[in-house]
mmCIF file of C-alpha atoms in Angstrom:
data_model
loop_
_atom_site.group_PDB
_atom_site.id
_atom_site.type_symbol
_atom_site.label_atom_id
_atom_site.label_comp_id
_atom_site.label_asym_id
_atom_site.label_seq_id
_atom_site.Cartn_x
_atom_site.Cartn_y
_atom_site.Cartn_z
ATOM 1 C CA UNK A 1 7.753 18.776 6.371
ATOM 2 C CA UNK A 2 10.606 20.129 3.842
ATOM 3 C CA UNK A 3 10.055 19.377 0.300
ATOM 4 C CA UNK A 4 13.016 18.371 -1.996
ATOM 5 C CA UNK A 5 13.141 20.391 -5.226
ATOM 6 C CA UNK A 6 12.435 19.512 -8.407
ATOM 7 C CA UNK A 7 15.906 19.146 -9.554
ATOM 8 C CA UNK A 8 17.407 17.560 -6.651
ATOM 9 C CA UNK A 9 14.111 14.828 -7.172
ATOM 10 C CA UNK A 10 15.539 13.768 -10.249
ATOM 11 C CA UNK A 11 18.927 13.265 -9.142
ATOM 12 C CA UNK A 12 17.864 11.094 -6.340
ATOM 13 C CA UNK A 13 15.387 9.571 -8.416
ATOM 14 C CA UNK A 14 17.533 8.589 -11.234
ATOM 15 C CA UNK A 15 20.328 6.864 -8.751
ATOM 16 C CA UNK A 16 17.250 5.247 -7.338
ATOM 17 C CA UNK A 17 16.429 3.534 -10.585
ATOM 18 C CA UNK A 18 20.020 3.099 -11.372
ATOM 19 C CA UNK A 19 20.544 1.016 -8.224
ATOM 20 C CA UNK A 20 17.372 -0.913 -8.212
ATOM 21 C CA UNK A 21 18.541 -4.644 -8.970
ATOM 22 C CA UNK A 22 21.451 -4.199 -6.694
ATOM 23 C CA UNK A 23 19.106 -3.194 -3.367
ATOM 24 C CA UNK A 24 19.163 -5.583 -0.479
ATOM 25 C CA UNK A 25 18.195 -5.414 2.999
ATOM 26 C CA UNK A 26 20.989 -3.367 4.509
ATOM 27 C CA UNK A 27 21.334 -1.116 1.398
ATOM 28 C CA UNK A 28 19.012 1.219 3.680
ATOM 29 C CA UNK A 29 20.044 2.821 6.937
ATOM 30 C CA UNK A 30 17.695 1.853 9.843
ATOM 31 C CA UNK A 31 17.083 5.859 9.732
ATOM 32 C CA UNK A 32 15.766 5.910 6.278
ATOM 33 C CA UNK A 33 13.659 2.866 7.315
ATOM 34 C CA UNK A 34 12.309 4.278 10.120
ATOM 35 C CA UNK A 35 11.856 7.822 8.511
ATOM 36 C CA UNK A 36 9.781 6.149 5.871
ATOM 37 C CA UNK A 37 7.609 3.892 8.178
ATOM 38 C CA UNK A 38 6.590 7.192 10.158
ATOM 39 C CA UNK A 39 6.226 9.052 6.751
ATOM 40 C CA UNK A 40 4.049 6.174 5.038
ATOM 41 C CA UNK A 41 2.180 4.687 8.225
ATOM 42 C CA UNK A 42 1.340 8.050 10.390
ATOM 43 C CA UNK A 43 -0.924 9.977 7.441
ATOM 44 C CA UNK A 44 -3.266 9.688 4.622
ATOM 45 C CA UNK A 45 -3.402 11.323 1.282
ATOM 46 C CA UNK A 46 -7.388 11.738 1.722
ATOM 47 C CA UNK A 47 -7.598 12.482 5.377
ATOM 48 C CA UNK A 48 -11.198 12.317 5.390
ATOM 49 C CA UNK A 49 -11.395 8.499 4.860
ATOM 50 C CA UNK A 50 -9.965 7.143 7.701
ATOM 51 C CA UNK A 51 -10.429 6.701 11.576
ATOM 52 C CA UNK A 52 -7.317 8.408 13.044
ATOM 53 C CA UNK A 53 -4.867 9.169 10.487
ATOM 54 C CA UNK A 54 -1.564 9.696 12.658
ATOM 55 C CA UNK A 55 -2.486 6.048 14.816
ATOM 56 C CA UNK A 56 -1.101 2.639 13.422
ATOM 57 C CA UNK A 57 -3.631 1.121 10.539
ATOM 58 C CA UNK A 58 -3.167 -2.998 9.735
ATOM 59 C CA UNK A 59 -4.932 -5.730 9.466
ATOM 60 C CA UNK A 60 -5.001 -7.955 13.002
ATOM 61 C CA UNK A 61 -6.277 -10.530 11.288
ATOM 62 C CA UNK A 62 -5.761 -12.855 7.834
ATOM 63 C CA UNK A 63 -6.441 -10.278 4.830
ATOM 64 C CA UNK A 64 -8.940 -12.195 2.285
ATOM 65 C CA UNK A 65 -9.526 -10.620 -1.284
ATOM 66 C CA UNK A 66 -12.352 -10.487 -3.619
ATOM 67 C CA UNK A 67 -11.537 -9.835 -7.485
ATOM 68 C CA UNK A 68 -14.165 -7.910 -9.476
ATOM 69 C CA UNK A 69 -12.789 -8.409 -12.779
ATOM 70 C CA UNK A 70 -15.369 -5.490 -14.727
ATOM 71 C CA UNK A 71 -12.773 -4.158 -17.519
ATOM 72 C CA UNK A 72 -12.564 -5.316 -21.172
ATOM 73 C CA UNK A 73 -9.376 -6.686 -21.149
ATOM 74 C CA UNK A 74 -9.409 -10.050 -17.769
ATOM 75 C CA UNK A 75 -6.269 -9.182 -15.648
ATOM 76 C CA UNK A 76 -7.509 -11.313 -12.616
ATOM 77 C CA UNK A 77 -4.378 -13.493 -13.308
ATOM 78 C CA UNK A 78 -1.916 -10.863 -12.733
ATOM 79 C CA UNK A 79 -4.146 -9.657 -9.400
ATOM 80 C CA UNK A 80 -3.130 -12.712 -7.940
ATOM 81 C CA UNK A 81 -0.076 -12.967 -8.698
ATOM 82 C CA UNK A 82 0.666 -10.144 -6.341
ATOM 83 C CA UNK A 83 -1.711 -10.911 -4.065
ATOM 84 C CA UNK A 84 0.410 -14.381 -4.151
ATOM 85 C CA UNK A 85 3.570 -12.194 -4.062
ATOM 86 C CA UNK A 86 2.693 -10.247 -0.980
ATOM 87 C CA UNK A 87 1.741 -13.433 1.259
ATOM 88 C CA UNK A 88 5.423 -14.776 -0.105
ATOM 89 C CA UNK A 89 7.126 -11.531 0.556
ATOM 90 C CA UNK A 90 5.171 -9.850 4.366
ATOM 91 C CA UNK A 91 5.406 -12.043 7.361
ATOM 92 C CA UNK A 92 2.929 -11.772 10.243
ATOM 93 C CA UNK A 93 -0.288 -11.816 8.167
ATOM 94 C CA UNK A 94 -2.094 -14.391 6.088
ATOM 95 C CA UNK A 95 -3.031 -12.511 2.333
ATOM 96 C CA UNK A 96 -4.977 -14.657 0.093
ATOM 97 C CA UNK A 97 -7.736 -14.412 -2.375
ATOM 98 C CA UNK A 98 -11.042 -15.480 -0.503
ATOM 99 C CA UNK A 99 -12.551 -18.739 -0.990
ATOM 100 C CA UNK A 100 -15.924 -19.465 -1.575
ATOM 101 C CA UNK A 101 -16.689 -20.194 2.570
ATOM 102 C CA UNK A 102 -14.386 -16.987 3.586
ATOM 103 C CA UNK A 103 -16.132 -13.981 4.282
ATOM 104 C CA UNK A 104 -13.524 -10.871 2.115
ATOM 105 C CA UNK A 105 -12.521 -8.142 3.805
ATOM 106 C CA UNK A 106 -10.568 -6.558 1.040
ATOM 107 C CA UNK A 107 -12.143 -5.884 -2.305
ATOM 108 C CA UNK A 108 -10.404 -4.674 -6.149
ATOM 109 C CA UNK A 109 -12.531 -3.776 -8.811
ATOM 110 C CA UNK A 110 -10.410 -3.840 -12.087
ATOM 111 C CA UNK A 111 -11.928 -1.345 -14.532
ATOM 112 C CA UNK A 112 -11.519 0.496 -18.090
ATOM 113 C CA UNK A 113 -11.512 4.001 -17.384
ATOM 114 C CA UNK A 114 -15.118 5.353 -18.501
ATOM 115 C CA UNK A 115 -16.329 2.603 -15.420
ATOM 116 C CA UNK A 116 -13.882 4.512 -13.082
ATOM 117 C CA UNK A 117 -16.214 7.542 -11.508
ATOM 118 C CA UNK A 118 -19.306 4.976 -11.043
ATOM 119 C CA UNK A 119 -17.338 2.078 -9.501
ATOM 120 C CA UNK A 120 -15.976 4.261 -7.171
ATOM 121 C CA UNK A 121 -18.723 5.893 -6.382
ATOM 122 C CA UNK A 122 -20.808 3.322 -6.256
ATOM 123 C CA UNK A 123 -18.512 0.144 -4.672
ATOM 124 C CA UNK A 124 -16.421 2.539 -3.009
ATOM 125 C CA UNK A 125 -18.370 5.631 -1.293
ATOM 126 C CA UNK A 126 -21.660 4.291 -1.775
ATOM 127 C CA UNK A 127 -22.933 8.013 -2.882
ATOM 128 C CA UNK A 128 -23.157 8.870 -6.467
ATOM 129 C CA UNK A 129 -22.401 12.178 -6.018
ATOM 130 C CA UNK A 130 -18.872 11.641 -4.439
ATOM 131 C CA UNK A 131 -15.678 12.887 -6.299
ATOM 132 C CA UNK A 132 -13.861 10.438 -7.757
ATOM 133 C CA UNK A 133 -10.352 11.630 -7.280
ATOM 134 C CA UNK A 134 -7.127 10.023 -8.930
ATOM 135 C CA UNK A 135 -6.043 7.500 -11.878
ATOM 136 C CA UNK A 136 -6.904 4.773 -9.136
ATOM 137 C CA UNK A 137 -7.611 4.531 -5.386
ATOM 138 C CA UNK A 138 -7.896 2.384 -2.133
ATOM 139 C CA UNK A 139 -9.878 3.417 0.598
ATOM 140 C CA UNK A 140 -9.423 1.959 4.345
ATOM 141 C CA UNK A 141 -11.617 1.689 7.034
ATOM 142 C CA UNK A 142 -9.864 1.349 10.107
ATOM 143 C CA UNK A 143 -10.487 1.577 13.926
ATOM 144 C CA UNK A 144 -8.661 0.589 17.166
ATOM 145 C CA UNK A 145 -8.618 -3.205 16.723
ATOM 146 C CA UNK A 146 -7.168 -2.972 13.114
ATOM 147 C CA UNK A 147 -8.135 -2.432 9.783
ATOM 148 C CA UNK A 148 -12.223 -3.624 9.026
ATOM 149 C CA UNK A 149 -11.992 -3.233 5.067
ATOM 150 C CA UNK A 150 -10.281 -1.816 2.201
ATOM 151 C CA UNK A 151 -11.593 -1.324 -1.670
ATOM 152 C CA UNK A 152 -9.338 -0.555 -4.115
ATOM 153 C CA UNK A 153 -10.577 0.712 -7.593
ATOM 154 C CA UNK A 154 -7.857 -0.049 -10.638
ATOM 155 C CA UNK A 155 -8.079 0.822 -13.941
ATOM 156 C CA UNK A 156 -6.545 -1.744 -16.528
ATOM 157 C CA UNK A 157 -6.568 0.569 -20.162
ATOM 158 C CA UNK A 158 -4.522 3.127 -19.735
ATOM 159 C CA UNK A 159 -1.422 1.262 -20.404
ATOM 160 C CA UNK A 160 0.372 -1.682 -18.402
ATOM 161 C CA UNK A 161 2.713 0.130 -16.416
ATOM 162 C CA UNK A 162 -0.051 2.547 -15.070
ATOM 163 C CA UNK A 163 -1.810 -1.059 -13.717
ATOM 164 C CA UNK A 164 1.066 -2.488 -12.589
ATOM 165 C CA UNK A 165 2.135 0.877 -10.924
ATOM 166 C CA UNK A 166 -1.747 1.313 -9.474
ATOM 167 C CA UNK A 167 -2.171 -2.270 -8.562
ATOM 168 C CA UNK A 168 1.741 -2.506 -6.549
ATOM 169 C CA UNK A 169 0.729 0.811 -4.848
ATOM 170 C CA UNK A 170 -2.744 0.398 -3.911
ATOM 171 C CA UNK A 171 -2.994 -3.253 -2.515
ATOM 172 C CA UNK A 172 0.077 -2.454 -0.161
ATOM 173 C CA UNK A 173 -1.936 0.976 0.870
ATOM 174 C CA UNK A 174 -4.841 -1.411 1.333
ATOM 175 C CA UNK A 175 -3.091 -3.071 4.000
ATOM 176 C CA UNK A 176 -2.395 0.605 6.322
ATOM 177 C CA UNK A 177 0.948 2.390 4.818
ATOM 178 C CA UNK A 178 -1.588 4.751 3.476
ATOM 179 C CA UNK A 179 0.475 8.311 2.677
ATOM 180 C CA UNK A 180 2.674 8.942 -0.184
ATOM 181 C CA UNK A 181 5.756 10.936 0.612
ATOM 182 C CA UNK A 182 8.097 12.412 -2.213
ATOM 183 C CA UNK A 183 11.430 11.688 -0.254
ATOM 184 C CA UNK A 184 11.041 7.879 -0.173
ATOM 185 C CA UNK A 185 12.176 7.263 -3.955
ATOM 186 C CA UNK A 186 13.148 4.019 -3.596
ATOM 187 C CA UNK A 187 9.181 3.473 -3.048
ATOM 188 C CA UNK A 188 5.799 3.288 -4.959
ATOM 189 C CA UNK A 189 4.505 5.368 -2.322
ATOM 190 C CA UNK A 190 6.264 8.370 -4.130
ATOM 191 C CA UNK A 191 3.774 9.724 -6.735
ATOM 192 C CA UNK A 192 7.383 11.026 -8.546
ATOM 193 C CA UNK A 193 8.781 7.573 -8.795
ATOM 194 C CA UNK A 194 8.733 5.517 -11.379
ATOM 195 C CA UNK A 195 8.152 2.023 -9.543
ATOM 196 C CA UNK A 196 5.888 -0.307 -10.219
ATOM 197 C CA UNK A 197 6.998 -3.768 -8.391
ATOM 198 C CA UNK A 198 7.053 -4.794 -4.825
ATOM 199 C CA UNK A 199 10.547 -3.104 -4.111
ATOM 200 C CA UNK A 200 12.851 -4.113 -1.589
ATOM 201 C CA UNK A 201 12.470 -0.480 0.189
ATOM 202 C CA UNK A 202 8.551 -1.461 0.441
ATOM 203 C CA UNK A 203 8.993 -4.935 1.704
ATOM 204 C CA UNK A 204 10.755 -3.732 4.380
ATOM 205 C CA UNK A 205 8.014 -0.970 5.565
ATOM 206 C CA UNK A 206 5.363 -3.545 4.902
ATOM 207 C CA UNK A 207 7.230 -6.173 7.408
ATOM 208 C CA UNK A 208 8.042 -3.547 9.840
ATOM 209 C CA UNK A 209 4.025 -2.873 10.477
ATOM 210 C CA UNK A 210 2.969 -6.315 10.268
ATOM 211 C CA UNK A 211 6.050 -7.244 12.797
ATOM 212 C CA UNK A 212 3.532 -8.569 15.867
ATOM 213 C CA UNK A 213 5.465 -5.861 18.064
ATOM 214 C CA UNK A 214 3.982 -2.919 16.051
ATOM 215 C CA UNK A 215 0.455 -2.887 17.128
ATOM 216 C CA UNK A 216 -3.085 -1.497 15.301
ATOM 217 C CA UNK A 217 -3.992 2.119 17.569
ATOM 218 C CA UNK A 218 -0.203 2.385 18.064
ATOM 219 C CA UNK A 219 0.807 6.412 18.330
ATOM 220 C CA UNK A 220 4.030 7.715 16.773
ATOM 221 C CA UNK A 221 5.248 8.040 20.227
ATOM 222 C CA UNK A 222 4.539 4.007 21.092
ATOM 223 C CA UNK A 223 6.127 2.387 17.949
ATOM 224 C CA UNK A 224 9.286 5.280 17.709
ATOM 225 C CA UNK A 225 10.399 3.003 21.042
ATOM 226 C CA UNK A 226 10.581 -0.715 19.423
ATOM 227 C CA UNK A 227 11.230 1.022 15.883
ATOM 228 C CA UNK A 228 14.817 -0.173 15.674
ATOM 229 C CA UNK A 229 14.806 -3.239 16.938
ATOM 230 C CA UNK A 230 11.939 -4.030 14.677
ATOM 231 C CA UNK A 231 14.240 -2.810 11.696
ATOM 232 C CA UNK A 232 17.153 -4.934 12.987
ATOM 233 C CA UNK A 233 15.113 -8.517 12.730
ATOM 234 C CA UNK A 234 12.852 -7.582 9.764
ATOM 235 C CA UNK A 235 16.015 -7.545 7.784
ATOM 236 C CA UNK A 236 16.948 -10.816 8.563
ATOM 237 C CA UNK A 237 13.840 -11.832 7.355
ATOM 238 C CA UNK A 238 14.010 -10.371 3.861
ATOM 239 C CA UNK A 239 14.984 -12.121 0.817
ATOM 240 C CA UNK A 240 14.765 -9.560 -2.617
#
C-alpha cells in the first residue's frame, strides 16, 4: 500500500481541517468511501487480536456498554454522551449503555495513566505480563456470526483532547472498523489527524458496515459487489 509523504500529509491534512464544518454527505466521492471502508474494515493495527483480520467484523446484534469509571477525575458523563451520539448518528444497530438486567458485551475502563499497563493487562488480556501498547486501546473479539466483545482502555489525564480523540476513535473501532490508515484524513482512524469528534467521513464508514446488506464473515471480494449501492442509500441517511 503507497504511503503519502510527510509533506504532502500536511497539505491534505490542513485542507481537511480547513473544510471540516462545511463536510456533508456527498462532499466524498463514493470512491473515497469505498477506499476507506476496505482500508478501515479489512485489517487490524494489532493483527494478533482478532479472528480473521481481512473478513467483515460488527456487531449482529444490539451493542450494550459497561462504564468502569477508575480515573481521578469522573468522565462517565461525557462516555455517554457518545455512546448516546453513536445510537443517534449509525443506523442498523441498537448502542446503549447496559442496564442493570442486560448482559454488556462492550466494556471502557476510563483511567489516569499510571492505572493504564494493569487495566489493560488485567481487564483487557487477562495476563500480567502482556505489553501494553499505545496511549489507549480497544481490543475485539470477533468470529463468523459477528463481533462477541470489545474492551476499550482510555486514559482521562493526559489532557482533554487526547480523551476525546481516544474515546471518538476507540468506541467506533470497538464496533469492527478496526485499522488506521494515514490516507483517510478526514478520519480519526488516521493516527496523523487531528480529529477528535464523530466526523461526517466516519459516520458514513460506520453506516456503510452496519447497512444490513454488509454482512459479519463478509470477504473483500463479497462486500466490493453491493459496495456502491450501499454508499448511494447510506447518504441519504446522513444528517452532519
Amino acid at each position: 500500500m503507497p504511503r503519502i509523504t510527510v509533506s504532502c500529509l500536511a497539505l491534505l491534512l490542513a485542507a481537511g481541517l480547513a473544510g471540516r464544518a462545511a463536510a456533508q454527505p456527498d462532499t466524498f466521492t463514493t470512491e473515497e468511501l469505498v477506499t476507506g471502508f476496505n482500508a478501515t474494515v479489512f485489517g487490524l493495527e494489532y493483527r494478533t487480536w482478532s479472528w480473521q483480520p481481512y473478513l467483515v467484523k460488527k456487531f449482529a446484534k444490539p451493542v450494550r456498554f459497561r462504564i468502569f469509571s477508575l480515573s481521578h477525575t469522573d468522565r462517565r458523563a461525557e462516555v455517554e454522551a457518545f455512546i448516546a451520539e453513536m445510537d443517534r448518528k449509525i443506523a442498523g444497530v441498537s448502542i446503549q449503555v447496559a442496564s442493570a438486567t442486560e448482559e454488556p458485551n462492550f466494556d471502557v475502563y476510563i483511567v489516569d495513566r499510571h492505572q493504564y499497563e494493569d487495566v489493560v493487562r488485567q481487564s483487557v488480556y487477562k495476563d500480567m505480563t502482556a505489553d501494553a501498547p499505545g496511549r489507549c486501546l480497544v481490543r475485539v473479539e470477533s468470529g463468523r456470526r459477528g463481533i462477541k466483545n470489545s474492551r476499550a482502555v482510555i486514559v482521562s489525564d493526559e489532557g482533554d483532547f487526547l480523551f476525546r480523540r481516544c474515546l471518538v476513535e476507540e468506541l467506533l473501532q470497538g464496533l469492527g472498523p478496526m485499522n488506521d490508515d494515514d490516507r483517510l484524513v478526514h478520519s480519526v482512524f488516521n493516527d496523523g489527524s487531528r480529529h477528535n469528534r464523530f466526523t461526517v467521513f466516519d459516520q458514513l464508514l460506520l453506516n456503510m458496515l452496519y447497512d444490513p446488506r454488509i454482512k459479519p464473515g463478509m470477504s473483500p471480494s463479497e462486500a466490493d459487489k453491493i459496495l456502491p449501492v450501499v454508499v448511494r442509500d447510506v447518504r441519504r441517511r446522513i444528517q452532519p
